């Protein structure tokens, strides 16, 4: 980098972004300086933003970004439904739920194979065996797959079998992991950490964007508060707050946010009304026997009826689920 750029390091940085090299700065460079910077040929666009998550901010990109995962497009009028079990438990379970979800309007399949469990004695997931089952379900249904990756050195493995990498709430500020998924170039579903402010969440997204990976989708999944009636507190105001602050698409996960089956449908509808671009709904053929999160997964019939009900809410806010 030229001297001019080096001198400005205190309040600015250069970022290679696609074909452009951007200078992102927190103050307006005087126009003489701007002309000089352009002459160096090192900078194609200068972005002025007071945000600490500049690449995620609307200063950087005014239009909502579209993130494509297979045929699913986050950030369009059509709301993307991600469905599937909390954990991949076996072939029959996964294929049954995948086929059903597809038939009833889901456009992405979820299923954890590396599970971040609070207790080390709880089911930890099927690992690579589970990844192979996810890939098989994708082949059978055509649904792209999103699954969580817990460690930087598993990113290549998970990327090999999936279409979108999920960063879970517990890892939302694991900066090494964020950088590694950023470098992978794969679409990333970044969940909100349980104790993260919206600002901190956007800065976590910035770690991924800064690696040149523009395919980031944010997922609100509830935060930890003093309230005990629900597993977490679903912060639905985050949806319009994010909409104003960032161009990144937004998903809401009412399953982990509430932890209670009866609350999934009302909160999914509320999320659609609030303007979400997608929903993540844990769904299982027999929730009562599920190896993880059995209290919050919808049965197949419940998922189908939620999908029916969502369309009218989506229509009311100028969106669609179909
Ligand atoms: C999950 O979606 O499988 C999960 C563990 O969610 P969270 O990271 O939001 O707790
Ligand atoms: Mn779960």
Coordinates of C-alpha atoms and ligand atoms in Angstrom, one line a residue:
X1 CA 0.0 0.0 0.0
X2 CA 1.2 3.5 -0.7
X3 CA 2.3 6.0 1.9
X4 CA -0.9 7.9 1.7
X5 CA -2.9 4.9 2.7
X6 CA -0.5 4.1 5.5
X7 CA -0.7 7.5 7.0
X8 CA -4.5 7.2 7.2
X9 CA -4.5 3.9 9.1
X10 CA -5.7 5.4 12.4
X11 CA -9.2 6.0 11.1
X12 CA -9.4 4.0 7.9
X13 CA -8.5 0.8 6.2
X14 CA -8.4 -0.6 2.7
X15 CA -10.4 -3.6 1.8
X16 CA -10.3 -5.7 -1.3
X17 CA -13.9 -6.3 -2.2
X18 CA -14.7 -8.2 -5.3
X19 CA -13.0 -6.3 -8.1
X20 CA -12.8 -3.1 -6.1
X21 CA -10.3 -1.9 -3.6
X22 CA -12.2 0.2 -1.1
X23 CA -11.0 2.8 1.4
X24 CA -13.4 2.7 4.3
X25 CA -13.0 5.7 6.5
X26 CA -14.8 7.2 9.5
X27 CA -14.2 10.8 8.3
X28 CA -14.7 12.6 5.1
X29 CA -11.3 13.0 3.3
X30 CA -10.8 16.5 2.0
X31 CA -11.3 16.5 -1.8
X32 CA -7.7 17.2 -2.6
X33 CA -6.7 14.1 -0.7
X34 CA -9.5 12.1 -2.4
X35 CA -8.1 13.1 -5.8
X36 CA -4.6 12.1 -4.7
X37 CA -5.8 8.8 -3.4
X38 CA -7.6 8.0 -6.6
X39 CA -4.4 8.9 -8.6
X40 CA -2.5 6.2 -6.7
X41 CA -4.7 3.6 -8.4
X42 CA -5.0 1.8 -5.1
X43 CA -8.5 2.9 -4.3
X44 CA -11.5 2.7 -6.5
X45 CA -14.2 3.7 -4.0
X46 CA -14.2 5.7 -0.8
X47 CA -16.8 4.9 1.7
X48 CA -17.4 7.2 4.7
X49 CA -19.1 5.5 7.6
X50 CA -19.2 6.1 11.3
X51 CA -20.2 2.5 11.9
X52 CA -17.7 0.1 13.3
X53 CA -19.3 -2.6 11.1
X54 CA -18.7 -0.6 7.9
X55 CA -19.0 -3.3 5.4
X56 CA -22.2 -4.5 7.0
X57 CA -23.7 -1.0 7.2
X58 CA -26.1 0.7 4.8
X59 CA -23.4 3.3 4.3
X60 CA -21.5 0.6 2.4
X61 CA -24.4 -0.8 0.5
X62 CA -27.8 0.8 0.5
X63 CA -29.8 -2.0 -1.1
X64 CA -30.6 -5.1 0.9
X65 CA -28.2 -7.8 -0.2
X66 CA -29.4 -11.0 -1.7
X67 CA -27.7 -14.2 -0.5
X68 CA -28.3 -17.2 -2.7
X69 CA -28.1 -20.7 -1.3
X70 CA -29.0 -23.2 -4.0
X71 CA -32.4 -22.0 -5.2
X72 CA -33.1 -20.1 -2.0
X73 CA -32.6 -16.4 -2.1
X74 CA -32.4 -14.5 1.2
X75 CA -33.4 -10.9 1.0
X76 CA -36.2 -11.1 -1.6
X77 CA -39.9 -10.7 -1.3
X78 CA -40.2 -14.5 -0.8
X79 CA -39.5 -15.5 2.8
X80 CA -37.1 -18.3 3.0
X81 CA -38.2 -21.2 5.2
X82 CA -35.4 -23.3 6.8
X83 CA -36.8 -26.5 8.3
X84 CA -35.4 -29.7 9.7
X85 CA -34.5 -31.4 12.9
X86 CA -32.3 -30.0 15.7
X87 CA -30.0 -32.9 15.2
X88 CA -29.5 -35.4 12.4
X89 CA -30.3 -38.6 14.2
X90 CA -30.4 -41.1 11.3
X91 CA -31.3 -41.7 7.7
X92 CA -35.0 -42.4 8.1
X93 CA -35.6 -39.5 10.4
X94 CA -33.8 -37.0 8.2
X95 CA -35.2 -38.2 4.9
X96 CA -38.8 -38.2 6.3
X97 CA -38.5 -34.6 7.6
X98 CA -36.6 -33.4 4.5
X99 CA -39.2 -34.7 2.0
X100 CA -42.1 -33.4 4.1
X101 CA -40.5 -30.0 4.6
X102 CA -39.9 -29.7 0.9
X103 CA -43.4 -30.6 0.0
X104 CA -44.8 -28.0 2.4
X105 CA -42.7 -25.1 1.2
X106 CA -39.3 -25.2 2.9
X107 CA -36.4 -24.1 0.7
X108 CA -33.5 -25.1 3.0
X109 CA -32.9 -28.1 5.1
X110 CA -31.3 -27.7 8.5
X111 CA -29.9 -30.4 10.8
X112 CA -27.0 -30.3 13.4
X113 CA -24.3 -32.9 13.2
X114 CA -21.7 -31.1 15.4
X115 CA -23.8 -30.1 18.3
X116 CA -22.8 -27.4 20.8
X117 CA -24.4 -29.0 23.9
X118 CA -24.2 -27.4 27.3
X119 CA -23.5 -30.8 28.9
X120 CA -20.7 -33.0 27.6
X121 CA -22.8 -36.0 28.5
X122 CA -25.6 -35.0 26.0
X123 CA -25.8 -36.2 22.4
X124 CA -23.0 -34.5 20.5
X125 CA -24.2 -35.3 17.0
X126 CA -23.3 -37.8 14.3
X127 CA -20.3 -35.9 12.9
X128 CA -19.2 -36.8 9.4
X129 CA -21.8 -39.6 9.2
X130 CA -24.4 -37.0 9.7
X131 CA -22.9 -34.8 7.0
X132 CA -23.2 -37.6 4.6
X133 CA -26.8 -38.1 5.5
X134 CA -27.4 -34.4 4.9
X135 CA -25.8 -34.6 1.5
X136 CA -28.0 -37.6 0.7
X137 CA -31.1 -35.7 1.8
X138 CA -30.0 -32.8 -0.5
X139 CA -29.7 -35.2 -3.4
X140 CA -33.0 -36.7 -2.8
X141 CA -35.0 -33.5 -2.3
X142 CA -32.9 -30.8 -4.0
X143 CA -33.0 -28.8 -0.8
X144 CA -29.7 -27.0 0.0
X145 CA -28.4 -27.8 3.4
X146 CA -27.3 -25.6 6.3
X147 CA -25.5 -27.0 9.3
X148 CA -23.4 -25.7 12.1
X149 CA -19.6 -25.7 12.2
X150 CA -18.0 -25.5 15.7
X151 CA -14.3 -25.3 14.9
X152 CA -12.0 -23.6 12.4
X153 CA -10.4 -26.9 11.4
X154 CA -13.7 -28.5 10.6
X155 CA -14.8 -25.7 8.1
X156 CA -13.5 -27.5 5.0
X157 CA -15.1 -30.8 6.0
X158 CA -18.5 -29.2 6.7
X159 CA -18.3 -27.1 3.6
X160 CA -17.7 -30.2 1.5
X161 CA -21.1 -31.6 2.4
X162 CA -23.3 -28.5 2.9
X163 CA -24.4 -25.3 1.2
X164 CA -24.4 -22.9 4.0
X165 CA -22.3 -22.8 7.2
X166 CA -24.1 -22.0 10.5
X167 CA -22.2 -20.2 13.3
X168 CA -24.1 -20.9 16.4
X169 CA -25.0 -18.5 19.3
X170 CA -22.2 -19.9 21.4
X171 CA -19.6 -19.2 18.8
X172 CA -20.9 -15.9 17.5
X173 CA -17.8 -14.1 18.8
X174 CA -15.3 -16.9 18.0
X175 CA -13.2 -14.6 15.8
X176 CA -10.9 -17.3 14.5
X177 CA -14.0 -19.3 13.4
X178 CA -15.6 -16.2 11.8
X179 CA -12.4 -15.5 9.9
X180 CA -12.2 -19.1 8.7
X181 CA -15.8 -19.2 7.4
X182 CA -15.1 -15.8 5.8
X183 CA -12.2 -17.2 3.9
X184 CA -14.2 -20.3 2.8
X185 CA -16.5 -18.0 0.7
X186 CA -19.4 -20.2 1.7
X187 CA -22.8 -18.6 2.6
X188 CA -22.9 -18.1 6.4
X189 CA -25.8 -18.1 8.7
X190 CA -24.6 -16.1 11.7
X191 CA -26.7 -16.5 14.8
X192 CA -26.8 -13.8 17.4
X193 CA -24.9 -14.7 20.6
X194 CA -27.0 -15.0 23.7
X195 CA -25.4 -11.9 25.3
X196 CA -24.6 -9.9 22.2
X197 CA -25.9 -6.4 21.5
X198 CA -27.0 -5.8 17.9
X199 CA -23.9 -3.7 17.4
X200 CA -21.6 -6.5 18.6
X201 CA -23.4 -8.9 16.3
X202 CA -22.8 -6.7 13.3
X203 CA -19.2 -6.4 14.2
X204 CA -19.0 -10.2 14.3
X205 CA -20.5 -10.2 10.7
X206 CA -17.8 -7.7 9.8
X207 CA -15.1 -10.3 10.5
X208 CA -16.7 -12.5 7.8
X209 CA -17.3 -9.7 5.3
X210 CA -13.7 -8.5 5.8
X211 CA -12.4 -11.7 4.4
X212 CA -14.2 -10.9 1.1
X213 CA -17.2 -13.1 1.8
X214 CA -20.4 -11.2 1.1
X215 CA -22.8 -14.1 1.7
X216 CA -23.8 -13.4 5.3
X217 CA -27.3 -13.8 6.7
X218 CA -28.0 -12.8 10.3
X219 CA -30.2 -15.0 12.5
X220 CA -32.0 -13.7 15.6
X221 CA -32.4 -16.6 18.0
X222 CA -33.2 -14.9 21.3
X223 CA -31.0 -13.4 24.0
X224 CA -30.6 -14.3 27.6
X225 CA -32.6 -12.0 30.0
X226 CA -34.0 -12.3 33.5
X227 CA -37.2 -13.8 32.0
X228 CA -37.6 -17.5 32.7
X229 CA -40.9 -18.2 31.0
X230 CA -39.2 -18.8 27.7
X231 CA -35.8 -20.4 27.0
X232 CA -34.5 -17.1 25.7
X233 CA -36.2 -13.8 25.0
X234 CA -37.0 -13.3 21.3
X235 CA -35.9 -9.8 20.4
X236 CA -38.1 -9.1 17.5
X237 CA -37.3 -5.4 17.5
X238 CA -33.9 -6.5 16.3
X239 CA -35.5 -7.1 12.8
X240 CA -36.5 -3.5 12.1
X241 CA -33.4 -2.2 13.9
X242 CA -31.2 -4.4 11.7
X243 CA -33.1 -3.5 8.6
X244 CA -32.2 0.1 9.1
X245 CA -28.6 -0.5 10.1
X246 CA -27.5 -3.2 7.6
X247 CA -28.0 -4.5 4.1
X248 CA -27.6 -8.1 5.3
X249 CA -30.6 -10.4 5.1
X250 CA -32.3 -11.4 8.4
X251 CA -33.7 -14.7 9.6
X252 CA -35.6 -15.4 12.8
X253 CA -35.4 -18.7 14.7
X254 CA -38.4 -18.9 17.0
X255 CA -37.5 -22.5 18.0
X256 CA -34.3 -21.6 20.0
X257 CA -35.7 -18.2 21.0
X258 CA -38.7 -19.6 22.9
X259 CA -37.9 -23.3 23.5
X260 CA -41.6 -24.1 23.7
X261 CA -43.5 -25.8 20.9
X262 CA -46.8 -23.9 21.3
X263 CA -45.0 -20.6 20.9
X264 CA -43.3 -21.3 17.6
X265 CA -46.3 -20.6 15.4
X266 CA -47.3 -17.2 17.0
X267 CA -43.7 -16.0 17.1
X268 CA -43.0 -17.2 13.5
X269 CA -46.0 -15.1 12.4
X270 CA -44.9 -12.1 14.4
X271 CA -41.4 -12.4 12.9
X272 CA -42.9 -12.3 9.4
X273 CA -45.0 -9.3 10.4
X274 CA -41.9 -7.6 11.7
X275 CA -40.2 -8.0 8.3
X276 CA -37.9 -11.0 8.5
X277 CA -36.4 -12.4 5.3
X278 CA -36.5 -16.0 6.6
X279 CA -37.5 -18.4 9.4
X280 CA -35.7 -21.3 10.9
X281 CA -38.1 -23.8 12.3
X282 CA -36.9 -27.0 14.0
X283 CA -39.1 -29.9 12.8
X284 CA -39.0 -33.6 13.6
X285 CA -41.1 -36.6 12.7
X286 CA -41.4 -37.5 16.4
X287 CA -40.4 -34.5 18.6
X288 CA -41.1 -36.3 21.8
X289 CA -38.3 -38.8 21.1
X290 CA -35.8 -36.3 19.7
X291 CA -32.2 -36.6 21.0
X292 CA -32.0 -32.8 21.4
X293 CA -34.5 -29.9 21.9
X294 CA -37.5 -32.2 22.0
X295 CA -39.6 -29.5 23.7
X296 CA -39.4 -27.0 20.9
X297 CA -39.4 -29.0 17.7
X298 CA -42.6 -29.0 15.6
X299 CA -44.2 -32.3 14.5
X300 CA -44.8 -32.6 10.8
X301 CA -48.5 -31.8 11.0
X302 CA -47.7 -28.7 13.0
X303 CA -45.1 -27.6 10.5
X304 CA -47.6 -28.0 7.6
X305 CA -50.3 -26.0 9.4
X306 CA -47.8 -23.2 10.2
X307 CA -46.9 -23.0 6.6
X308 CA -50.5 -22.6 5.7
X309 CA -51.1 -19.9 8.2
X310 CA -47.9 -17.9 7.4
X311 CA -48.9 -17.1 3.9
X312 CA -51.7 -14.7 4.9
X313 CA -49.4 -12.9 7.3
X314 CA -46.7 -12.6 4.6
X315 CA -49.3 -11.2 2.1
X316 CA -50.4 -8.6 4.6
X317 CA -46.9 -7.2 4.7
X318 CA -46.3 -7.5 0.9
X319 CA -44.3 -10.7 1.1
X320 CA -44.9 -14.3 0.3
X321 CA -43.8 -17.7 1.6
X322 CA -44.4 -19.6 -1.7
Ligands
LIG1 C1 -29.0 -24.8 16.4 O1 -29.6 -24.1 15.6 O2 -28.8 -26.0 16.2 C2 -28.5 -24.2 17.6 C3 -27.7 -24.9 18.4 O3 -28.9 -22.9 17.8 P1 -28.2 -21.7 18.7 O4 -26.8 -21.7 18.3 O5 -29.0 -20.6 18.3 O6 -28.4 -22.1 20.1
LIG2 MN1 -31.8 -27.2 18.5

